[in-house]
Coordinates of C-alpha atoms and ligand atoms in Angstrom, one line a residue:
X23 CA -6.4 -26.1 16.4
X24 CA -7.2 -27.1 13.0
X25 CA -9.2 -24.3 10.1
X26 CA -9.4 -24.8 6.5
X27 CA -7.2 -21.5 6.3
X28 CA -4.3 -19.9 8.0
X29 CA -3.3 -16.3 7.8
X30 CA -0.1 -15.0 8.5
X31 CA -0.5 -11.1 9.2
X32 CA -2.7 -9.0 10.8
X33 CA -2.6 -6.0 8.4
X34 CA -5.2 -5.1 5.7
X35 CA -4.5 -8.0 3.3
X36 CA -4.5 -10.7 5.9
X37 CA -7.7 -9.1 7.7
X38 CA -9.8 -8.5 4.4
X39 CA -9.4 -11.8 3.1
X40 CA -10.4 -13.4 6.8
X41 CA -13.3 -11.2 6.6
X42 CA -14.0 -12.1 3.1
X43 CA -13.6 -16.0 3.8
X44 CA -15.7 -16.0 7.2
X45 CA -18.4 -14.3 5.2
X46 CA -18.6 -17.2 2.8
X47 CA -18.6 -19.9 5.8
X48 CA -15.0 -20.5 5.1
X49 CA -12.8 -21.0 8.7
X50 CA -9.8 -18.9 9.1
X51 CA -7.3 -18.3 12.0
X52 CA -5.3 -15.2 11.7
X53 CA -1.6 -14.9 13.4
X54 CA -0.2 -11.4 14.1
X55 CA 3.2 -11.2 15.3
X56 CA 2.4 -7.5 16.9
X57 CA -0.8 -6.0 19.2
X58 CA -3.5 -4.8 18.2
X59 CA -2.6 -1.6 19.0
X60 CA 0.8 -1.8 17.6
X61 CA -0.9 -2.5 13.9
X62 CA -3.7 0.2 14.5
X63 CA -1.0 2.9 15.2
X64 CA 1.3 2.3 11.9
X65 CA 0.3 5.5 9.8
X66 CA 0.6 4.3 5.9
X67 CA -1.8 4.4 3.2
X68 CA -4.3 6.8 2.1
X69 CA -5.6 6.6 -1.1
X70 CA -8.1 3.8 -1.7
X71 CA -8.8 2.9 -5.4
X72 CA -12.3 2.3 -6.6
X73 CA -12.0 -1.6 -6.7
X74 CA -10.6 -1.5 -3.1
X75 CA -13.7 0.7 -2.0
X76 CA -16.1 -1.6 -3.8
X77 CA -14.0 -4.5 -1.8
X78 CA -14.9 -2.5 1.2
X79 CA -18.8 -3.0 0.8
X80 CA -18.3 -6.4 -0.7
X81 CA -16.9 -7.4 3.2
X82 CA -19.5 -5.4 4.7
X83 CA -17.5 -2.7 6.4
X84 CA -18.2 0.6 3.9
X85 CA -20.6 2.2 6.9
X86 CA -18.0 4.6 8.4
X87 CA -15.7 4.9 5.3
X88 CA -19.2 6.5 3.2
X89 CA -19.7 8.8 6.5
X90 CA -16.0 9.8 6.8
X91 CA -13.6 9.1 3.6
X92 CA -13.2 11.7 1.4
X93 CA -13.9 11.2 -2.9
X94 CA -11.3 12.9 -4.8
X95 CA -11.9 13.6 -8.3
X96 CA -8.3 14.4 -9.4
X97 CA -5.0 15.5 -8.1
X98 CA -2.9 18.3 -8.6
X99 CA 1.2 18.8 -10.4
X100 CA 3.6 20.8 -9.3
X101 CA 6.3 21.6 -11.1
X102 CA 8.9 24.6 -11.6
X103 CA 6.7 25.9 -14.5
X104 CA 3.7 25.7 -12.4
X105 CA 0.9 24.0 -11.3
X106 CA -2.1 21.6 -13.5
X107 CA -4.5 19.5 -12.0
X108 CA -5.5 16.1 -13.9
X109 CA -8.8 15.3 -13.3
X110 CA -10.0 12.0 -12.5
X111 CA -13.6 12.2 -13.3
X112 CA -13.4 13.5 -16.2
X113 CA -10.8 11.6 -17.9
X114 CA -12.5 8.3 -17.2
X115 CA -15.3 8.4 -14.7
X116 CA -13.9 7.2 -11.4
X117 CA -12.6 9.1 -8.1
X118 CA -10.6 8.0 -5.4
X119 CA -11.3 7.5 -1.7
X120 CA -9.1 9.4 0.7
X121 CA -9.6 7.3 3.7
X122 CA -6.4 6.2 6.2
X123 CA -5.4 2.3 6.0
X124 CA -5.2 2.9 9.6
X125 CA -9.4 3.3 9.1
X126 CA -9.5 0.7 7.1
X127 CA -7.7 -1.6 9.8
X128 CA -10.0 -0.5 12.4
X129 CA -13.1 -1.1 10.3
X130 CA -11.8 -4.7 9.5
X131 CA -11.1 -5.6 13.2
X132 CA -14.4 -4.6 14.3
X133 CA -15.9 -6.7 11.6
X134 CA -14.3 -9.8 12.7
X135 CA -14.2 -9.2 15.9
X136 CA -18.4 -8.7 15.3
X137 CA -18.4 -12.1 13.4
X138 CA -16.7 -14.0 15.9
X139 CA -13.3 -14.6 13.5
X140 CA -9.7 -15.8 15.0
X141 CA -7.3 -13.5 15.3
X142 CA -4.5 -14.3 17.7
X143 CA -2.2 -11.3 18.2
X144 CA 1.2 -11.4 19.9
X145 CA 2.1 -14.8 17.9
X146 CA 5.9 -14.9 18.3
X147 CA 7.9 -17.5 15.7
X148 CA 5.5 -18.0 13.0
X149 CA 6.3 -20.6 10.8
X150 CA 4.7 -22.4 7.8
X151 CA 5.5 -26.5 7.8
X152 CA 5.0 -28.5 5.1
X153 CA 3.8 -26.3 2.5
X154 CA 4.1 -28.7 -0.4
X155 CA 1.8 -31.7 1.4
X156 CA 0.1 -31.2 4.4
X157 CA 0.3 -27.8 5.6
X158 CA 0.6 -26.5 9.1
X159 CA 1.3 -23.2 11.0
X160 CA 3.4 -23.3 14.6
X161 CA 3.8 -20.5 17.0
X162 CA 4.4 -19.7 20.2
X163 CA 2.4 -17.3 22.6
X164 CA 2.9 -17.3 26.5
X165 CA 5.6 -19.5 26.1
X166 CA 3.7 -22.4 25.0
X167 CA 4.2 -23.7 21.2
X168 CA 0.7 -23.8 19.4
X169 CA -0.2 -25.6 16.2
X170 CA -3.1 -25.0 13.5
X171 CA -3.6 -27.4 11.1
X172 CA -5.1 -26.0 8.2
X173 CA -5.8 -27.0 3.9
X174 CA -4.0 -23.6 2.8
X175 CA -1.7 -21.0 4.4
X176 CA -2.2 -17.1 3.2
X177 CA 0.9 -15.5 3.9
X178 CA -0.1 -12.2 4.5
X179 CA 2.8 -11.0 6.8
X180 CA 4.0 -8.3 4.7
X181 CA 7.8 -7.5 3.0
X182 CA 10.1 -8.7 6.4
X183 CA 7.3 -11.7 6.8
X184 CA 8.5 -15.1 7.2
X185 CA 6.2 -16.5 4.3
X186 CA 8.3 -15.7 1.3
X187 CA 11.1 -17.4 3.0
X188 CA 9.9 -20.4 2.8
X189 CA 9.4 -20.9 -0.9
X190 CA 12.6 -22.1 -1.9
X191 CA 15.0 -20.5 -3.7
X192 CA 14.8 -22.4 -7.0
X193 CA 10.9 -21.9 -7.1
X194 CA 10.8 -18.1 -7.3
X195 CA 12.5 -15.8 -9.1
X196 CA 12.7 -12.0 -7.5
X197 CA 12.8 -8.6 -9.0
X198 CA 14.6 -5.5 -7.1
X199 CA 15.3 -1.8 -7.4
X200 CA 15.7 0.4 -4.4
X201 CA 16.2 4.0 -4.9
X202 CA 18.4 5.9 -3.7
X203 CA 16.4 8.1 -1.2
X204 CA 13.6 8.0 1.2
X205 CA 9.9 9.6 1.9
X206 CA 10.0 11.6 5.5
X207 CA 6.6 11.5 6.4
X208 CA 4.6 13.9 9.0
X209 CA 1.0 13.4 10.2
X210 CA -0.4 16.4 12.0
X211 CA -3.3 18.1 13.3
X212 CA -3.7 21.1 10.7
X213 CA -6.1 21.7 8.1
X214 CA -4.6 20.2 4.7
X215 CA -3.0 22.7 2.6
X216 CA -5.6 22.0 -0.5
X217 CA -8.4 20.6 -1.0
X218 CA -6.5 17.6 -3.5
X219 CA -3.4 16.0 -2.8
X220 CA -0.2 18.0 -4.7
X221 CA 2.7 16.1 -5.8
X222 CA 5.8 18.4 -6.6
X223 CA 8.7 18.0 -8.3
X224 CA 11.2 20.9 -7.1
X225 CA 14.7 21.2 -7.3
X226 CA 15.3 20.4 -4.3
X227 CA 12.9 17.2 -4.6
X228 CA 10.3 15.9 -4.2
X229 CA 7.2 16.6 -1.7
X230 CA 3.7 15.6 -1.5
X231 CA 1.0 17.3 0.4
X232 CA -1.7 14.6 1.3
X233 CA -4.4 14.3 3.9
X234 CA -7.1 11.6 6.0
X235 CA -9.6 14.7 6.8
X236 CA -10.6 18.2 7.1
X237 CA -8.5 18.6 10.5
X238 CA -5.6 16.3 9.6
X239 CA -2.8 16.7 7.3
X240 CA 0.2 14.0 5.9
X241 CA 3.4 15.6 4.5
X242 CA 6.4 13.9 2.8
X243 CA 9.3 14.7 1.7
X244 CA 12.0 13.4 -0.7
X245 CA 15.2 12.7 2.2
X246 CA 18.9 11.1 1.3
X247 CA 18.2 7.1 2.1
X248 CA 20.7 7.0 5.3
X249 CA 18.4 10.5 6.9
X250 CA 17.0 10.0 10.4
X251 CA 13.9 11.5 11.3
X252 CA 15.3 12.6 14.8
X253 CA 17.7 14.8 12.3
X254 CA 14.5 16.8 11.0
X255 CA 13.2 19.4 13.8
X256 CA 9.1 20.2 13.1
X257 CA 10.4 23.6 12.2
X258 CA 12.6 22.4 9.8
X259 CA 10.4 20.1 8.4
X260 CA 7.6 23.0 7.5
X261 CA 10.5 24.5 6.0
X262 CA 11.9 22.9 3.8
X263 CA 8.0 21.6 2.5
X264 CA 7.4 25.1 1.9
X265 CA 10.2 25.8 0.2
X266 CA 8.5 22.4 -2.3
X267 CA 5.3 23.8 -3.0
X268 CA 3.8 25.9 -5.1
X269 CA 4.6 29.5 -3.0
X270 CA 0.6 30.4 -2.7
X271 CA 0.2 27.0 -0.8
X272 CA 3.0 27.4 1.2
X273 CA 2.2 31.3 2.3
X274 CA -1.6 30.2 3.4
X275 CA -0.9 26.8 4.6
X276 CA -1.6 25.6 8.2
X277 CA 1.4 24.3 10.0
X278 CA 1.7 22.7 13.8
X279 CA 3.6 20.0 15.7
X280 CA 4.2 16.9 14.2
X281 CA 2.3 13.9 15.5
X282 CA 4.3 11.2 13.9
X283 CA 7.0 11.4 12.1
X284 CA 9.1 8.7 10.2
X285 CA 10.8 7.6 6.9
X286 CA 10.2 5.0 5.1
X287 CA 12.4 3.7 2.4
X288 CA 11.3 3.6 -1.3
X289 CA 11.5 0.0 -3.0
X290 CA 10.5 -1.9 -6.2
X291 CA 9.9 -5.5 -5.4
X292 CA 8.5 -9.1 -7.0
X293 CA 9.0 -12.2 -6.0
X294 CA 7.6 -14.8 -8.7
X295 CA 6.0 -16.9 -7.7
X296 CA 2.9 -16.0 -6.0
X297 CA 1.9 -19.6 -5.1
X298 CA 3.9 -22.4 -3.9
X299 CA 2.1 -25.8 -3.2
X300 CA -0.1 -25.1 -0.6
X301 CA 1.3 -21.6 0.5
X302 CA -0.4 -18.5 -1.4
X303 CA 1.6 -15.2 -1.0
X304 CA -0.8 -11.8 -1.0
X305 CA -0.2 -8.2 -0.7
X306 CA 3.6 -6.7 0.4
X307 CA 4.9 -10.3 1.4
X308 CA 4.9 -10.7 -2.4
X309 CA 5.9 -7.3 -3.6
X310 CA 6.9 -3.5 -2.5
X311 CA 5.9 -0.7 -5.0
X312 CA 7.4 2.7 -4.1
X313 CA 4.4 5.4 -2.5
X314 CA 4.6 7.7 -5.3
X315 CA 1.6 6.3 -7.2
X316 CA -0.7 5.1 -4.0
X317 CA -0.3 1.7 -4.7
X318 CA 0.4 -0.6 -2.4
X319 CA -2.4 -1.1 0.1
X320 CA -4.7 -1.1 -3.4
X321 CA -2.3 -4.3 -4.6
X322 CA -2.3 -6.2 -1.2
X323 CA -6.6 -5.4 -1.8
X324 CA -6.7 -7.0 -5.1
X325 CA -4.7 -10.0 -4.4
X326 CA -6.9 -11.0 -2.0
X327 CA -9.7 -10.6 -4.0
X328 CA -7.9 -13.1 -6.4
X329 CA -7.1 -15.3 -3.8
X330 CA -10.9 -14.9 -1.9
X331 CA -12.2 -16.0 -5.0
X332 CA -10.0 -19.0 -5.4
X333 CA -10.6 -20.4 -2.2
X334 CA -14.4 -19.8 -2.3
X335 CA -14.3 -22.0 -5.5
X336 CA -12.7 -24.6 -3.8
X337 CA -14.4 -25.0 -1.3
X338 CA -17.9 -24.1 -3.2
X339 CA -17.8 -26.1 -5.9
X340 CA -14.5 -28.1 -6.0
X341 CA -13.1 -26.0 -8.2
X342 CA -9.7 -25.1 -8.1
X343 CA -8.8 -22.8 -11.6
X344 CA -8.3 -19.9 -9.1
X345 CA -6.2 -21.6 -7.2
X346 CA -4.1 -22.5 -10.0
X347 CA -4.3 -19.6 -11.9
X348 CA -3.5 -17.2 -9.0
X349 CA -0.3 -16.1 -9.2
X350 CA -0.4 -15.7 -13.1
X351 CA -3.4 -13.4 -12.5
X352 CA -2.4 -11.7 -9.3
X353 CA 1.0 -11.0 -10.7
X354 CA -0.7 -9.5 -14.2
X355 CA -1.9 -6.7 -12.1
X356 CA 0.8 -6.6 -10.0
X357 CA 3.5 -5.6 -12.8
X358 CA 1.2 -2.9 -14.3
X359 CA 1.1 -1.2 -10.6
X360 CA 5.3 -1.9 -10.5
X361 CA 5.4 -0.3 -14.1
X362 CA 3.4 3.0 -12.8
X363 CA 4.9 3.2 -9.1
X364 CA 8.2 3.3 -10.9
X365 CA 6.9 5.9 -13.5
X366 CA 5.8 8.4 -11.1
X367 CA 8.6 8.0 -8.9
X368 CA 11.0 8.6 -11.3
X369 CA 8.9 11.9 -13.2
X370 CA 9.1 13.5 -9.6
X371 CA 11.8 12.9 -7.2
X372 CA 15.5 13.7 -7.9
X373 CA 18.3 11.3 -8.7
X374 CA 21.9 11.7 -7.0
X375 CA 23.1 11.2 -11.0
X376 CA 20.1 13.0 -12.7
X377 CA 21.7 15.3 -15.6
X378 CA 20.8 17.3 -17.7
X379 CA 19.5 14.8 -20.4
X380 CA 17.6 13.2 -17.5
X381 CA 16.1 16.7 -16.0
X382 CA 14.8 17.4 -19.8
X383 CA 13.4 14.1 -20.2
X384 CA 11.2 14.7 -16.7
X385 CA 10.4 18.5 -17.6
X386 CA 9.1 17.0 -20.9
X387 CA 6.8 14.0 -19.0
X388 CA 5.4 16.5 -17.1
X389 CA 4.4 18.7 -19.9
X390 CA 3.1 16.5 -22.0
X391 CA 0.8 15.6 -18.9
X392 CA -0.1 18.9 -18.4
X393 CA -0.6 19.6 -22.3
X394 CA -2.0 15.7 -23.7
X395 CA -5.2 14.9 -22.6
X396 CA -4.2 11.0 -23.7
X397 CA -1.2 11.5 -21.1
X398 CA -3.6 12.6 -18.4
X399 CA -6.0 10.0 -19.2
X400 CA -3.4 7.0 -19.0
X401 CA -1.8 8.3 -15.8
X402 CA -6.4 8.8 -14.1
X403 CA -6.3 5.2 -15.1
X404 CA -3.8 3.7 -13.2
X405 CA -4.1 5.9 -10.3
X406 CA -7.9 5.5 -9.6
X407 CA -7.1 1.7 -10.3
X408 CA -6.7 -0.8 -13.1
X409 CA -9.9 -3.0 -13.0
X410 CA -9.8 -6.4 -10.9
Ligands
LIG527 P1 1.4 -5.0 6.2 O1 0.5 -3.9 6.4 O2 2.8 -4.9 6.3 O3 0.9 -6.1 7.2 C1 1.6 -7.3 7.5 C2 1.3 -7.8 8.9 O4 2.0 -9.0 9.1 C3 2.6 -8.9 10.4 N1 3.8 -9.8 10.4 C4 3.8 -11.0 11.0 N2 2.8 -11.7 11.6 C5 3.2 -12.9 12.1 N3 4.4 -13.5 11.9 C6 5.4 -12.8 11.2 N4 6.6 -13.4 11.0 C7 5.1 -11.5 10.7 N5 5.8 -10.6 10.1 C8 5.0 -9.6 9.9 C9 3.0 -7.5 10.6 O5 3.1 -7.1 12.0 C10 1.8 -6.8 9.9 O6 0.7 -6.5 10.8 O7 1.1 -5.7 4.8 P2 -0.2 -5.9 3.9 O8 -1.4 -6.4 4.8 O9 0.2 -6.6 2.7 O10 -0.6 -4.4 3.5 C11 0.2 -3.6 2.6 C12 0.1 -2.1 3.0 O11 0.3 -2.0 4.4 C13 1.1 -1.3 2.2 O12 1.3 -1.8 0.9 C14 0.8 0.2 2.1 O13 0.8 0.8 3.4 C15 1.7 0.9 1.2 N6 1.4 2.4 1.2 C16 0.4 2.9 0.4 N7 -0.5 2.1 -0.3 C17 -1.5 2.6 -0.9 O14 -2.3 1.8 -1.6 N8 -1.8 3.9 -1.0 C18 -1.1 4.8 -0.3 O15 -1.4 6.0 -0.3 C19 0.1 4.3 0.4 N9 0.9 5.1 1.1 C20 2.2 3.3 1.9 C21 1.9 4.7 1.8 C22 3.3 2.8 2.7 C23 4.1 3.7 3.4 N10 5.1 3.1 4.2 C24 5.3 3.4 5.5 C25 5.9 2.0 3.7 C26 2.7 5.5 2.5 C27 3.8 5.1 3.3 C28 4.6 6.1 4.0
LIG528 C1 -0.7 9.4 2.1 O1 -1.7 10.2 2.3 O2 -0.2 8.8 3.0 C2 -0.3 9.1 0.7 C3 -1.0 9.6 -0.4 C4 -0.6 9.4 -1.7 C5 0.5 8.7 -1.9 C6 1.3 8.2 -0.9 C7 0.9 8.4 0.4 O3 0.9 8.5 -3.2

């Protein structure tokens, strides 16, 4: 097989930019280690910026999200000393869309399945050749090896991808904190507890009270990093949330059995470089931010917007600044949505060492976001998006 670009990954960022490239006559294949159904049934992201929802119309897949996502103006703080809301709209004019990256997914696999695109899933051993000369992509699928020549290779295949691995060593430089707990998450079929998402600092840590519609809820709580899900009971679970939130929330708050229910670890990561030769990096093969500020589906969005744009001007006009310039500007963006993932995270969660110092200094961020409208407006910036 031979296209002008090869995708490793199947999820949002490799999808998006296929869709993105097809649309400007540009050939992709896309490789997805997993079935279709396997990457439709991962429950993640919720909260879509404004750029990633103007992305949305830009790749001509906004129909269903318009009908069914759900504008938030602002979000609400919990804390010991009560609950404030910080409002979105009003501190600088933008909402966000509460809309399921499992949605998302679906909308983008309709879309190329509509314009005829590539997408081979069940690709087993993956691998990028020649990435500094004349790039090529093997795999192997009903026990045959398969090979697609190609100009570039997107690697798109997320944090455990094999992309990354094959920039070597001495060509990137990586950046790492992992905390020291996890995010138990629980989708159900309830009404959400409040209109806006709550995110609470408590004693006992954190929670979050989120939501993809009017009849379905997401819950997470703060968890040691070595919990197991199978050690958390559904009763348990609406439990210990409860005791989280705000008490009116908890008292009128829907609760039911849990449809899914996992943990997912919480992570700061960058690996600079973005770019190496012919091999572009996008979304969480390049970088992990931590849930707490909504970022990362809304990073993997605006890389390949970067990178969509590069490629276009390569092949468009034999232009190839945005190739070049790439990682610089990906990874611009990319550290101010580190800097604020690793803000909120540590403003609402608890730390094994936290003391007392540390538990003033986090009662005093949260007041000065409920008291400084400057505070409210920087954190309404970052969260409905930095611009592209
Ligand atoms: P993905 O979604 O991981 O997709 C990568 C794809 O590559 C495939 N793959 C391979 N394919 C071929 N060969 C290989 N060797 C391969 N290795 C992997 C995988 O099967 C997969 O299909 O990365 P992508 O596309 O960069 O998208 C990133 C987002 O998925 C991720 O950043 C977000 O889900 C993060 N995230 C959130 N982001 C937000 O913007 N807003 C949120 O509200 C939000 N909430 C969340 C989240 C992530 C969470 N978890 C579970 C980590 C909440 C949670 C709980
Ligand atoms: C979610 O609804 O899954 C969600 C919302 C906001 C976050 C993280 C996850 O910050």
């Amino acid at each position: 097989m031979r296209t002008n670009v090869a995708i490793i990954g199947g999820g949002p960022a490799g999808l998006m930019l296929s869709q993105l490239l097809n649309r400007a006559g540009i050939s992709t294949v896309v490789l997805e280690r997993r079935s279709r159904d396997y990457v439709l049934s991962r429950i993640r992201a919720g909260v879509l910026e404004h750029g990633t929802v103007e992305m949305m119309h830009r790749a001509g897949i906004a129909d269903r999200m318009q009908r069914e996502g759900h504008p938030h103006e602002g979000c609400f703080l919990s804390t010991e000393a009560g609950m404030f809301r910080v409002d979105f709209e009003a501190q600088c004019g933008q909402s966000v869309m509460v809309y399921g990256q499992t949605e998302v997914t679906q909308d983008l696999y309709a879309a190329q399945d509509q314009i005829g695109a590539t997408v081979i899933h069940e690709a087993e051993d993956v691998m990028p050749h020649d990435i500094d000369g004349t790039p090529f992509v093997t795999y192997e699928k009903n026990g045959h090896t398969h090979r697609v020549d190609c100009d570039f290779i997107a690697g798109c295949d997320g944090f455990h991808g094999v992309s990354r691995k094959t920039i070597p060593a001495e060509k990137k430089r990586e950046f790492e904190r992992v905390y020291p707990f996890g995010w138990l998450g629980v989708l159900s079929r309830t009404a959400p507890a409040a209109p806006e998402l709550i995110y609470a600092n408590h004693p006992r840590g954190f929670a979050l009270a989120s939501m993809r519609n009017d009849h379905l809820s997401r819950y997470y709580i703060q968890v040691p990093s070595d919990d197991r899900p199978e050690n958390w009971s559904d009763d348990a679970f609406w439990a210990e949330l409860k005791r989280r939130l705000p008490e009116d929330v908890a008292d009128s708050m829907e609760t039911g059995p849990s449809i899914e229910k996992s943990i997912a670890p919480l992570r700061s990561y960058v690996c600079a470089t973005m770019r190496f030769g012919k091999l572009f990096l996008a979304g969480d093969a390049a970088h992990i931010v931590p849930p707490t500020g909504a970022k990362g589906l809304n990073l993997a969005m605006s890389d390949v917007h970067y990178l969509s744009e590069g490629l276009i001007g390569h092949y468009e006009r034999k232009d190839d600044s945005g190739l070049d310039g790439y990682s610089d500007r990906a990874l611009t963006r990319v550290w101010r949505a580190i800097r604020f993932s690793w803000w909120m995270t540590s403003i609402l969660h608890r730390f094994p060492e936290q003391d007392d110092f540390d538990q003033r200094m986090q009662e005093m961020e949260l007041e000065n976001l409920r008291d400084l409208d400057a505070a409210r407006q920087a954190m309404a910036l970052n969260y409905v998006g930095l611009p592209f």
